[in-house]
Coordinates of C-alpha atoms in Angstrom, one line a residue:
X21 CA -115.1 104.8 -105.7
X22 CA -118.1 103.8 -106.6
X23 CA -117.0 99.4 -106.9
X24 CA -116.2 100.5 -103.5
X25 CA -119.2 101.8 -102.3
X26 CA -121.1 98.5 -104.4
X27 CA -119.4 96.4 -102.5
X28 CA -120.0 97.8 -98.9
X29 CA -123.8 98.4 -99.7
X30 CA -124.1 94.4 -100.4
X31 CA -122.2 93.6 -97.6
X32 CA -124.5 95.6 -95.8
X33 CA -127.6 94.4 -97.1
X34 CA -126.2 91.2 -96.5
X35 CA -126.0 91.7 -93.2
X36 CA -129.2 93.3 -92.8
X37 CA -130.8 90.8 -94.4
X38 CA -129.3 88.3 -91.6
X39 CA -130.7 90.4 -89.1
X40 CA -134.3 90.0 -90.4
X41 CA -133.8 86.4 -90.5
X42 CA -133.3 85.4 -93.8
X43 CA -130.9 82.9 -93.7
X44 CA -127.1 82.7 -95.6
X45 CA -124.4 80.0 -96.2
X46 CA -121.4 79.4 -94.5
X47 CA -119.3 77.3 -96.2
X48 CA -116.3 75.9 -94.7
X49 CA -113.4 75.8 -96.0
X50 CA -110.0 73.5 -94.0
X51 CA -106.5 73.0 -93.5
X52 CA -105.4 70.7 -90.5
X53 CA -102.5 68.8 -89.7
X54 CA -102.9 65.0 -89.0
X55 CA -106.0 65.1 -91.3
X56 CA -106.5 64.8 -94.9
X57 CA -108.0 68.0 -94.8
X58 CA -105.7 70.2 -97.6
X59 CA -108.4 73.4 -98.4
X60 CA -111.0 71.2 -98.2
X61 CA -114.5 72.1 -98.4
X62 CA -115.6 70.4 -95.5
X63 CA -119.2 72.0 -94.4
X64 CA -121.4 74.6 -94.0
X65 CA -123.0 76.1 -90.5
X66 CA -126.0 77.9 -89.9
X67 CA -126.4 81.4 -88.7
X68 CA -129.3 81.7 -85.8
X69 CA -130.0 84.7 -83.6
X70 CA -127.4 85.3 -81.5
X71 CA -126.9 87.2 -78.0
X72 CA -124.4 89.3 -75.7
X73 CA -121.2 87.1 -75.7
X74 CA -120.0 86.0 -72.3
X75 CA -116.3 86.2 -71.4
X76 CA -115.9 82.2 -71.2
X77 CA -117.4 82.0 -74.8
X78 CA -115.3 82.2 -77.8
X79 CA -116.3 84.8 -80.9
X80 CA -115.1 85.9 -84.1
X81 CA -116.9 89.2 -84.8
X82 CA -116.8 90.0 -87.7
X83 CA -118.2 93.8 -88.7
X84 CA -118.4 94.8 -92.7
X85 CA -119.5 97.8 -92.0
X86 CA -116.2 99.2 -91.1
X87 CA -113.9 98.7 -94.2
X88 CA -110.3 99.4 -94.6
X89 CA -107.7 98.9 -97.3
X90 CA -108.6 97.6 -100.7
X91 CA -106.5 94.4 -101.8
X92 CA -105.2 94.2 -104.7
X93 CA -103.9 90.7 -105.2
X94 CA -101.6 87.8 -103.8
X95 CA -99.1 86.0 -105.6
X96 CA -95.4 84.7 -105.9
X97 CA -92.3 85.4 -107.8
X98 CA -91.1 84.2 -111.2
X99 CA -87.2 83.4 -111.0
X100 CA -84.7 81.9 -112.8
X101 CA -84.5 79.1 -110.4
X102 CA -88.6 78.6 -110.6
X103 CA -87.8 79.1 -114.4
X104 CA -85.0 76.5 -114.7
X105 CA -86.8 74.0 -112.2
X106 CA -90.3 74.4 -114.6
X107 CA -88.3 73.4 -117.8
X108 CA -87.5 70.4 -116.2
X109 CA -91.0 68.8 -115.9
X110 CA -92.6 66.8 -117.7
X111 CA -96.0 68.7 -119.8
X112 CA -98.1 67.2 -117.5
X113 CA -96.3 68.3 -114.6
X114 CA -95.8 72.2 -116.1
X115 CA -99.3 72.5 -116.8
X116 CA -100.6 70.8 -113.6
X117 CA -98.6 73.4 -111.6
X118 CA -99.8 76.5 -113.8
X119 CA -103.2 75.3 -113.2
X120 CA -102.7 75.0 -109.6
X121 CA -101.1 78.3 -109.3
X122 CA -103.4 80.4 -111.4
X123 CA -106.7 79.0 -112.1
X124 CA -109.3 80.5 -110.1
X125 CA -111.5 77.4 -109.8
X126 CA -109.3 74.2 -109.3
X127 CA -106.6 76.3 -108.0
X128 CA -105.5 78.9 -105.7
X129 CA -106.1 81.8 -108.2
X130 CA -102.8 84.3 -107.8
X131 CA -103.1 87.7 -109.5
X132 CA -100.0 88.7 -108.7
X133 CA -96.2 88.2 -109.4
X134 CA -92.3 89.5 -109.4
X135 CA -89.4 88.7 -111.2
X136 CA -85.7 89.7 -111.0
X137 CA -84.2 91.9 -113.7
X138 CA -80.8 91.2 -114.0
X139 CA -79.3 88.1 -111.8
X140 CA -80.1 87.5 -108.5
X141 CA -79.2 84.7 -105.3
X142 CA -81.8 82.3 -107.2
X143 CA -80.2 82.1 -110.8
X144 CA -77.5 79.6 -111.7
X145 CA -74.7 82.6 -111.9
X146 CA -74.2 86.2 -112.4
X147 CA -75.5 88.0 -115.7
X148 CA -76.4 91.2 -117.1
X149 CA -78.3 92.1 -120.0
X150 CA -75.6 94.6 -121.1
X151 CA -72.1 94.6 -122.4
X152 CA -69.2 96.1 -119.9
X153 CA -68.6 100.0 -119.9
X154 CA -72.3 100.3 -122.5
X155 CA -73.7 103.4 -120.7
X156 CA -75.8 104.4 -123.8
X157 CA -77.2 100.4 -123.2
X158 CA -76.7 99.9 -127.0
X159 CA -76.1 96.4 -126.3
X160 CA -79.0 95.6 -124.1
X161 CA -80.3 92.3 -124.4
X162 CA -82.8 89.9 -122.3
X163 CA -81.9 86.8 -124.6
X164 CA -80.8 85.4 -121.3
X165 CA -84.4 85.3 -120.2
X166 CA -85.3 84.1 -123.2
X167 CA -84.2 80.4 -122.4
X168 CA -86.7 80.1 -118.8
X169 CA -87.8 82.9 -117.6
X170 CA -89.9 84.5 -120.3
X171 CA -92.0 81.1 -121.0
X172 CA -92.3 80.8 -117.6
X173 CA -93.9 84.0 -117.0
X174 CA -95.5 84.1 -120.5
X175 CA -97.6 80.5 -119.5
X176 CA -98.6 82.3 -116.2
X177 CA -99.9 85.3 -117.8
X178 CA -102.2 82.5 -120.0
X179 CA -102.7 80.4 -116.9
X180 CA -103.9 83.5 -115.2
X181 CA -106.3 84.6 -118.1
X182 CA -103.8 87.7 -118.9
X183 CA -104.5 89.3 -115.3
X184 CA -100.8 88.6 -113.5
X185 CA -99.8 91.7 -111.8
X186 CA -96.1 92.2 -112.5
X187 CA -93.6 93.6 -110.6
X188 CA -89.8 93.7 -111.2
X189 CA -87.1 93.8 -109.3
X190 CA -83.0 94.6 -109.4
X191 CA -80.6 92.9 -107.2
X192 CA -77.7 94.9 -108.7
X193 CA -76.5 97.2 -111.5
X194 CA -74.2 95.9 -113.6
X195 CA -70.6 95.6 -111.8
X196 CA -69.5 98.6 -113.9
X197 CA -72.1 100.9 -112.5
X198 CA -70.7 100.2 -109.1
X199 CA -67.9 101.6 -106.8
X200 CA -66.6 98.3 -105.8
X201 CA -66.4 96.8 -109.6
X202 CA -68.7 93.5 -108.6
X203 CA -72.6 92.8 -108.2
X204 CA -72.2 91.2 -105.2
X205 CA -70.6 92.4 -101.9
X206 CA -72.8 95.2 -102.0
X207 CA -71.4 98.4 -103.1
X208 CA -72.9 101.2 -104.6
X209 CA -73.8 102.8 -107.8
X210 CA -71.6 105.2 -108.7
X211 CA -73.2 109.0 -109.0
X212 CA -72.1 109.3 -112.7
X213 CA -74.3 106.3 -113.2
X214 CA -77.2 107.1 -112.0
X215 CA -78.8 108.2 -115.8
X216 CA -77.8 105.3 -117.1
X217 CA -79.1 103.0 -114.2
X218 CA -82.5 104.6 -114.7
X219 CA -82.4 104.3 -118.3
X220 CA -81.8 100.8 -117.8
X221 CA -85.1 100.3 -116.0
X222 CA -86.8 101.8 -118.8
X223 CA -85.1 99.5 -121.0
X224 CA -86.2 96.4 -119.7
X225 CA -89.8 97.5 -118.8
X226 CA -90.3 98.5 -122.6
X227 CA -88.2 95.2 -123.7
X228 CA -90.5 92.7 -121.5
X229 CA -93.6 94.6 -122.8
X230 CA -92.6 94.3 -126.4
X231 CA -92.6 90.8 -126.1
X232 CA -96.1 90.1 -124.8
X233 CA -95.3 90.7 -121.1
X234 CA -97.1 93.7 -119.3
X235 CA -95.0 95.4 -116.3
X236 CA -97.3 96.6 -113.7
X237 CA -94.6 97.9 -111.6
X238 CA -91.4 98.2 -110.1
X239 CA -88.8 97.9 -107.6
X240 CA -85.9 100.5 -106.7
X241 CA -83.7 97.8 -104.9
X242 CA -83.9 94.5 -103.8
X243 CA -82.8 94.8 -100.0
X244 CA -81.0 98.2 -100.5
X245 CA -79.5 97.8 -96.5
X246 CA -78.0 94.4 -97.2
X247 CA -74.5 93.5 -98.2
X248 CA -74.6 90.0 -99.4
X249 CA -72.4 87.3 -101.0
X250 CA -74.7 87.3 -103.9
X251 CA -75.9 90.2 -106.1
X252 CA -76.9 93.0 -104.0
X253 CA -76.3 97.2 -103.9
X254 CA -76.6 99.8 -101.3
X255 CA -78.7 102.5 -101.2
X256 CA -79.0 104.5 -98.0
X257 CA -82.6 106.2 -97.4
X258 CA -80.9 109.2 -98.7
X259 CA -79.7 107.7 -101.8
X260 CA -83.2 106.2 -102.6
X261 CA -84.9 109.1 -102.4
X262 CA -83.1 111.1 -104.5
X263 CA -82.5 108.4 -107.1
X264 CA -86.1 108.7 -107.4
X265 CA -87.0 112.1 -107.4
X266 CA -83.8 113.0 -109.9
X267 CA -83.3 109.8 -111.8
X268 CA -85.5 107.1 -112.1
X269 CA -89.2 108.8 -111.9
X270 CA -88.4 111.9 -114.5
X271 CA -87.0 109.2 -116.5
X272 CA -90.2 106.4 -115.8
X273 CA -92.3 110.2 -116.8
X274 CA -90.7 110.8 -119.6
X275 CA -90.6 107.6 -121.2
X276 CA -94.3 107.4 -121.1
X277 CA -94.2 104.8 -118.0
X278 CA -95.5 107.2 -115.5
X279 CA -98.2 105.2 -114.4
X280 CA -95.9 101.8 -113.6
X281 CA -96.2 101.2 -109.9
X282 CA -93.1 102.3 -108.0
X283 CA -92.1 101.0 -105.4
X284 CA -89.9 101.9 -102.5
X285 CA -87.4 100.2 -99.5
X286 CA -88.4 96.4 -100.7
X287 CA -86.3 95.2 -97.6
X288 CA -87.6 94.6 -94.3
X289 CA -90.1 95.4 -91.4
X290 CA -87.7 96.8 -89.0
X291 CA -86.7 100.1 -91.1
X292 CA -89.3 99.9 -92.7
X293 CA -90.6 103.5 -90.9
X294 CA -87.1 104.8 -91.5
X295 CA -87.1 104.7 -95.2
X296 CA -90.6 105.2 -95.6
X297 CA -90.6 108.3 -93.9
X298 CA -87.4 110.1 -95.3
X299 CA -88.6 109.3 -98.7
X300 CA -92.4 110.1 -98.7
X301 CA -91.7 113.4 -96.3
X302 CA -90.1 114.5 -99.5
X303 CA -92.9 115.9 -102.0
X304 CA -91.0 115.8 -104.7
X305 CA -89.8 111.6 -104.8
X306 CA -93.2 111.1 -102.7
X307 CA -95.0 112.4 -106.0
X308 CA -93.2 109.5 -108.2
X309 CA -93.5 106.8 -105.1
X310 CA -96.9 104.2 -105.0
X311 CA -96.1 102.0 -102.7
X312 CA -93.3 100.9 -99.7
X313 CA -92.6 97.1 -99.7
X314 CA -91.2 94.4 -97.3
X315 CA -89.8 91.6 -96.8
X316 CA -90.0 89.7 -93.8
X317 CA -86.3 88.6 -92.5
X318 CA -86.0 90.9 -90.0
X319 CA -86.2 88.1 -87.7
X320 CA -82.5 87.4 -88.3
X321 CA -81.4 89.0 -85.4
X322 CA -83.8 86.4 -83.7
X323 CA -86.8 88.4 -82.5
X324 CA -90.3 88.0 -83.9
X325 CA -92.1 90.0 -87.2
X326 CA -92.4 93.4 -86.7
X327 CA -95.6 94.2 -87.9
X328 CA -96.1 97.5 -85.5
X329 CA -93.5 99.1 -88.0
X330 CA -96.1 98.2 -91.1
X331 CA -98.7 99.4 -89.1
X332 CA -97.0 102.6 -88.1
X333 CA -95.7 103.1 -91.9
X334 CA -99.5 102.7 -93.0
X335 CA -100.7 105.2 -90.3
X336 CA -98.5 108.1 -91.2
X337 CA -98.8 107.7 -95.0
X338 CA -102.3 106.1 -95.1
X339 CA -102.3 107.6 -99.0
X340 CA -99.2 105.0 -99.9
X341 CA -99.6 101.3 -100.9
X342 CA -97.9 98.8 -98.1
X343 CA -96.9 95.6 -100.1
X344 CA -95.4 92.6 -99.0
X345 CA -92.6 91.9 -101.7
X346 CA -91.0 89.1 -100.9
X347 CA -90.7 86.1 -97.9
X348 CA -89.7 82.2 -97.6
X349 CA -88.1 80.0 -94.9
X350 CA -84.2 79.9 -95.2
X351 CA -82.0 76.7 -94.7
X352 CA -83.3 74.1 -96.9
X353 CA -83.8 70.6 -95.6
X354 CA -85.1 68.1 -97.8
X355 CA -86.5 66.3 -95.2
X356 CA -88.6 68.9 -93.5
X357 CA -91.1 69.2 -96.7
X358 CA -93.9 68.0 -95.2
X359 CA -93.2 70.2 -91.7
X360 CA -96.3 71.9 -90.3
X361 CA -94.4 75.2 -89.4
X362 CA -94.0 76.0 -93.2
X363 CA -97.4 77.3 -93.5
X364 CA -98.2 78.7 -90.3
X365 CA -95.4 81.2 -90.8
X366 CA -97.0 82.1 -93.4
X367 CA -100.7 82.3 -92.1
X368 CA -99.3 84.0 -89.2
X369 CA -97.3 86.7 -91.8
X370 CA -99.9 87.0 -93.8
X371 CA -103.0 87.4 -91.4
X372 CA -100.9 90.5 -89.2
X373 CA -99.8 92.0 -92.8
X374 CA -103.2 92.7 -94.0
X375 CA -104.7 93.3 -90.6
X376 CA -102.0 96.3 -90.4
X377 CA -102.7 97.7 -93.6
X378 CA -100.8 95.7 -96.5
X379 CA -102.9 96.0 -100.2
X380 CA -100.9 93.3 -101.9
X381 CA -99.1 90.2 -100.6
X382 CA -96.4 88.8 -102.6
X383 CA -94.0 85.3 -102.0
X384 CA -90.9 84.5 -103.1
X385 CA -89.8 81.4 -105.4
X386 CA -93.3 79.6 -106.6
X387 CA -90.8 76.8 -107.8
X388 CA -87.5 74.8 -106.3
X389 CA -85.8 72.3 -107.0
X390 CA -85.4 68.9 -104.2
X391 CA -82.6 70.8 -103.3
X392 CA -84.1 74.3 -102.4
X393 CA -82.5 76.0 -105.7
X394 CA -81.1 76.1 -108.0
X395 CA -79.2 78.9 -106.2
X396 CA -75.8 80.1 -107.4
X397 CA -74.3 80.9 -103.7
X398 CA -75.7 77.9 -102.4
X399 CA -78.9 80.1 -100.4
X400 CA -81.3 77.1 -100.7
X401 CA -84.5 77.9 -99.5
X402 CA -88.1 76.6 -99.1
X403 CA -90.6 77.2 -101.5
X404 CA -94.5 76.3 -101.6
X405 CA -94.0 73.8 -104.0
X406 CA -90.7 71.6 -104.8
X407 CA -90.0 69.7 -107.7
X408 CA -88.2 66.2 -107.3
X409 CA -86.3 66.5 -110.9
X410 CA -85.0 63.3 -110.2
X411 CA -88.4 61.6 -110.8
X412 CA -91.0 64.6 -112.6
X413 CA -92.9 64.6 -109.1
X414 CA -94.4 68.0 -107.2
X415 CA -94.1 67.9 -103.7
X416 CA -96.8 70.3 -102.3
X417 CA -95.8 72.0 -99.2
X418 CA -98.6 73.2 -96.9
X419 CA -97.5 76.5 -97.4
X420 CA -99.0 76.4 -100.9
X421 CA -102.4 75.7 -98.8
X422 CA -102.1 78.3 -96.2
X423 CA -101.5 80.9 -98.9
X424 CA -104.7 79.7 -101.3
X425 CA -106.8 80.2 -97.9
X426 CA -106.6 84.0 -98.8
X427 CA -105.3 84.1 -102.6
X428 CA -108.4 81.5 -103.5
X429 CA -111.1 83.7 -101.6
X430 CA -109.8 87.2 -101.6
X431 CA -109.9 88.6 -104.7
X432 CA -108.8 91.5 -106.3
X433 CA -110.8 94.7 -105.0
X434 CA -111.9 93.6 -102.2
X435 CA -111.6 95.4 -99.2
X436 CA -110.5 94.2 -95.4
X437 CA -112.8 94.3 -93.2
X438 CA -113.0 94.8 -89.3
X439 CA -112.8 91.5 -87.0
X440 CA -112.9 90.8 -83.5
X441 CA -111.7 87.8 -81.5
X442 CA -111.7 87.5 -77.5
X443 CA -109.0 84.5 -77.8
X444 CA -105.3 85.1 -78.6
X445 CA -105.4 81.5 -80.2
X446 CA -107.8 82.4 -83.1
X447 CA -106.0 84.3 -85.3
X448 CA -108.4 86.0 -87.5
X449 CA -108.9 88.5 -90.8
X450 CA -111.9 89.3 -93.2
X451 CA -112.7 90.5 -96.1
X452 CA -115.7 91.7 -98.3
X453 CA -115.4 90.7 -102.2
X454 CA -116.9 92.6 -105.0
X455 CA -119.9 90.1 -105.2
X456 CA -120.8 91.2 -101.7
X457 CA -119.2 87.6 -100.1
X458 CA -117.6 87.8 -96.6
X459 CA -114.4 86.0 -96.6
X460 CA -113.3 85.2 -92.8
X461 CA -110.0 83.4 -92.3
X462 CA -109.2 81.8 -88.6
X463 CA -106.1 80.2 -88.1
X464 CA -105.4 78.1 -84.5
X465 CA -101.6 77.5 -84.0
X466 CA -102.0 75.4 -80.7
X467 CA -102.2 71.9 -80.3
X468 CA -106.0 72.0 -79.1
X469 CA -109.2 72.6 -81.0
X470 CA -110.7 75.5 -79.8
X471 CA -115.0 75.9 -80.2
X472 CA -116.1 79.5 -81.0
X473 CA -119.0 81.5 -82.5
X474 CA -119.2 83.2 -85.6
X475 CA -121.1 86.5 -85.0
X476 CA -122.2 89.1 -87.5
X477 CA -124.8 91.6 -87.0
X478 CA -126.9 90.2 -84.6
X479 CA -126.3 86.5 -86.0
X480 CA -124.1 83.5 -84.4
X481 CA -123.1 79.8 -85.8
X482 CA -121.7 77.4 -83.9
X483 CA -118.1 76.5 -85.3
X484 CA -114.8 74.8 -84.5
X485 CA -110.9 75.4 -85.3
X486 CA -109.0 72.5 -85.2
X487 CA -105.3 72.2 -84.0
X488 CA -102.8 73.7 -86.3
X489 CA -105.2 74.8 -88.6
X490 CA -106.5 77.6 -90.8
X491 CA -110.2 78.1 -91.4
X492 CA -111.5 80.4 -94.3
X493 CA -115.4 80.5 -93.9
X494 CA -117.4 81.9 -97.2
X495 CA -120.5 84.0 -96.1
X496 CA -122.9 85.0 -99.1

């Protein structure tokens, strides 16, 4: 409470000290296509006294005296396919990449991150980290892991100076567990297995840690609604809530791992309310629960992002965490790399997720391969960054760009801020950091430039958003 209230007082005394005149920085901070412009410091403006607005002038308005939702951090996920595709680099390559990632002055600074426990859609085939029919786990192993996917994670945690955020996630029990014998197909876990499927989280949270890797939290199913051809299980609202009030949070509780983050649905926007609200209007999984998380895929059925259903999920359980868990474009082509679409889909995502209430934003796959894997039923996606393994080259997308417009600038405790724009075409958020700095990110999908003013407490400056751009401005 008291960071918080630090924080807001600067803001304000920022702001107050604008409206007496003294004068702050605005430094500019760009993305553009057909430029050279890659978050790219690329000016500063001057505040001046402003006036009423007119209807026929463009604003951003941005207001830090009205806070919301404290962030706590951005990031991307740490698979087997990321993990396989990293060991492939050259030294140079690996550390260039970590640096790019995590460092919070040359690069784009994530805090946060997720891995799969067990196999999942991106991992060169089906594993489990127990022998078949071993309900008392007495077999457990992660020496599968121990190939990629733990020096993987263990040089972000160093890259990130020991502050990565990590989250873990299931795809599927082991096929045992499960009523239809396989991890894939979907199925479901059988009711004399839920013990032992909550021991198993345990199991792997205390394994991971005893090797050097801190768990911050947890998943109860990756996309428990979807039956797919790869690793996946199905839990009905029903069946998640009471997994978690009888099963796995006594069990987290009593294995001293109370405090892990737990964290509900991890599917999509469009039930999002659904399962949020059978599983949080019960007091006694709600007590175990964090946070809900999504995905955003629910444009599958060819409609756009939901994001009424995050907002409505974060109005009637204002006291729960909203976290974006996971997100990428499908369909992999090689050629479309370089495509501008790639990061405005996430600027647009990203922008409407925090505006309706999400505290942590979280992509998929920081790593592919040239061929959008590797991916053992052949679900190649896009990722921010691709390596060519055929020559040891990166290939930064501008999605990697889009998403260091917030993860660079917003860091961990800030808190959202309100903001106001009078023009559908500037797509805006802000922020306030714990130094007091006002973060504003503008983002212009069209294929014009669009003038505006930047306005704040009785102060204006003069600035520009270029077509198919994002902006993030730096107040302090």
């Amino acid at each position: 409470m008291f960071k918080t209230k630090s924080l807001l007082v600067m803001a304000a005394t920022l702001a107050g000290s604008l409206a007496m005149g003294q004068q702050k920085t605005i430094t500019v901070y760009t993305t553009a296509a057909n430029t050279s412009l890659r978050l790219t410091e690329n000016g500063k403006l001057d505040f001046s006294p402003g006036r009423q607005p007119l209807e026929t002038e463009p604003f951003v308005l941005v207001d830090p005296s009205s806070p919301f939702q404290a962030i706590i951090g951005i990031g991307g996920a740490l698979t087997d396919a990321s993990a396989e595709t990293f060991a492939k680099l050259p030294k140079d390559k690996q550390q260039q990449l970590m640096t790019a990632y995590y460092s919070t002055s040359t690069g784009i600074g994530y805090t946060m991150a997720r891995t799969n426990m067990q196999s999942c859609d991106f991992s060169s085939g089906s594993y489990s980290y127990v022998a078949d029919n071993d309900a008392v786990l007495k077999t457990f192993s992660v020496a599968h892991d121990e190939q990629f996917k733990i020096p993987l994670i263990k040089q972000a945690l160093a890259a990130s100076g020991g502050k990565l955020k990590l989250f873990v996630s299931p795809w599927s029990p082991p096929a045992w567990m499960k009523d239809n014998n396989s991890v894939t197909g979907g199925g479901k876990l059988k009711p004399d297995m839920d013990q032992a499927w909550a021991n198993f989280f345990v199991k792997f949270i205390k394994t991971y840690e005893a090797m050097g890797i801190p768990v911050w939290g947890l998943t109860v199913q990756n996309e428990p609604m979807a039956k797919q051809k790869w690793e996946s299980c199905i839990f009905t609202a029903e069946d998640e809530r009471d997994f978690i009030k009888n099963f796995l949070g006594p069990t987290l509780q009593k294995a001293g791992l109370g405090e892990k983050k737990l964290i509900a649905w991890d599917h999509n926007r469009d039930l999002i309310y659904q399962r949020a609200s059978t599983i949080l209007e019960d007091p006694a999984a709600a007590k175990y629960v964090w946070g809900i998380g999504f995905h955003w895929y629910e444009t599958w059925t060819g409609g756009p992002m939901l994001f009424n259903n995050v907002q409505l999920t974060h109005q009637a359980f204002p006291s729960k965490n909203l976290i974006f868990t996971e997100g990428c474009k499908e369909s992999f082509v090689f050629d479309s790399l370089q495509a501008w679409w790639l990061g405005e889909k996430y600027g647009y995502s990203m922008i409407n997720d925090f505006n309706d209430g999400a505290t942590a934003w979280t992509d998929w796959n920081i790593l592919l391969d040239e061929h959008g894997g590797p991916n053992h039923v052949g679900n190649f996606c896009f990722a921010p960054v691709h390596a060519d393994t055929r020559n040891g080259q990166l290939i930064y997308t501008n999605a990697f760009y889009y998403i260091g417009h917030f993860s660079k600038f917003v860091r961990p405790g800030a808190r959202r801020i309100a903001v106001s724009t009078n023009r559908a075409t500037l797509q805006t958020t802000a922020f306030v950091n714990n130094d007091g700095s006002i973060v504003v990110i503008v983002m212009n999908t069209t294929d014009a430039p669009m003038s505006y003013h930047l306005m704040l407490k009785g102060q204006s400056a003069a600035a520009e958003s270029l077509p198919h751009s994002i902006v993030t401005l730096i107040i302090k």
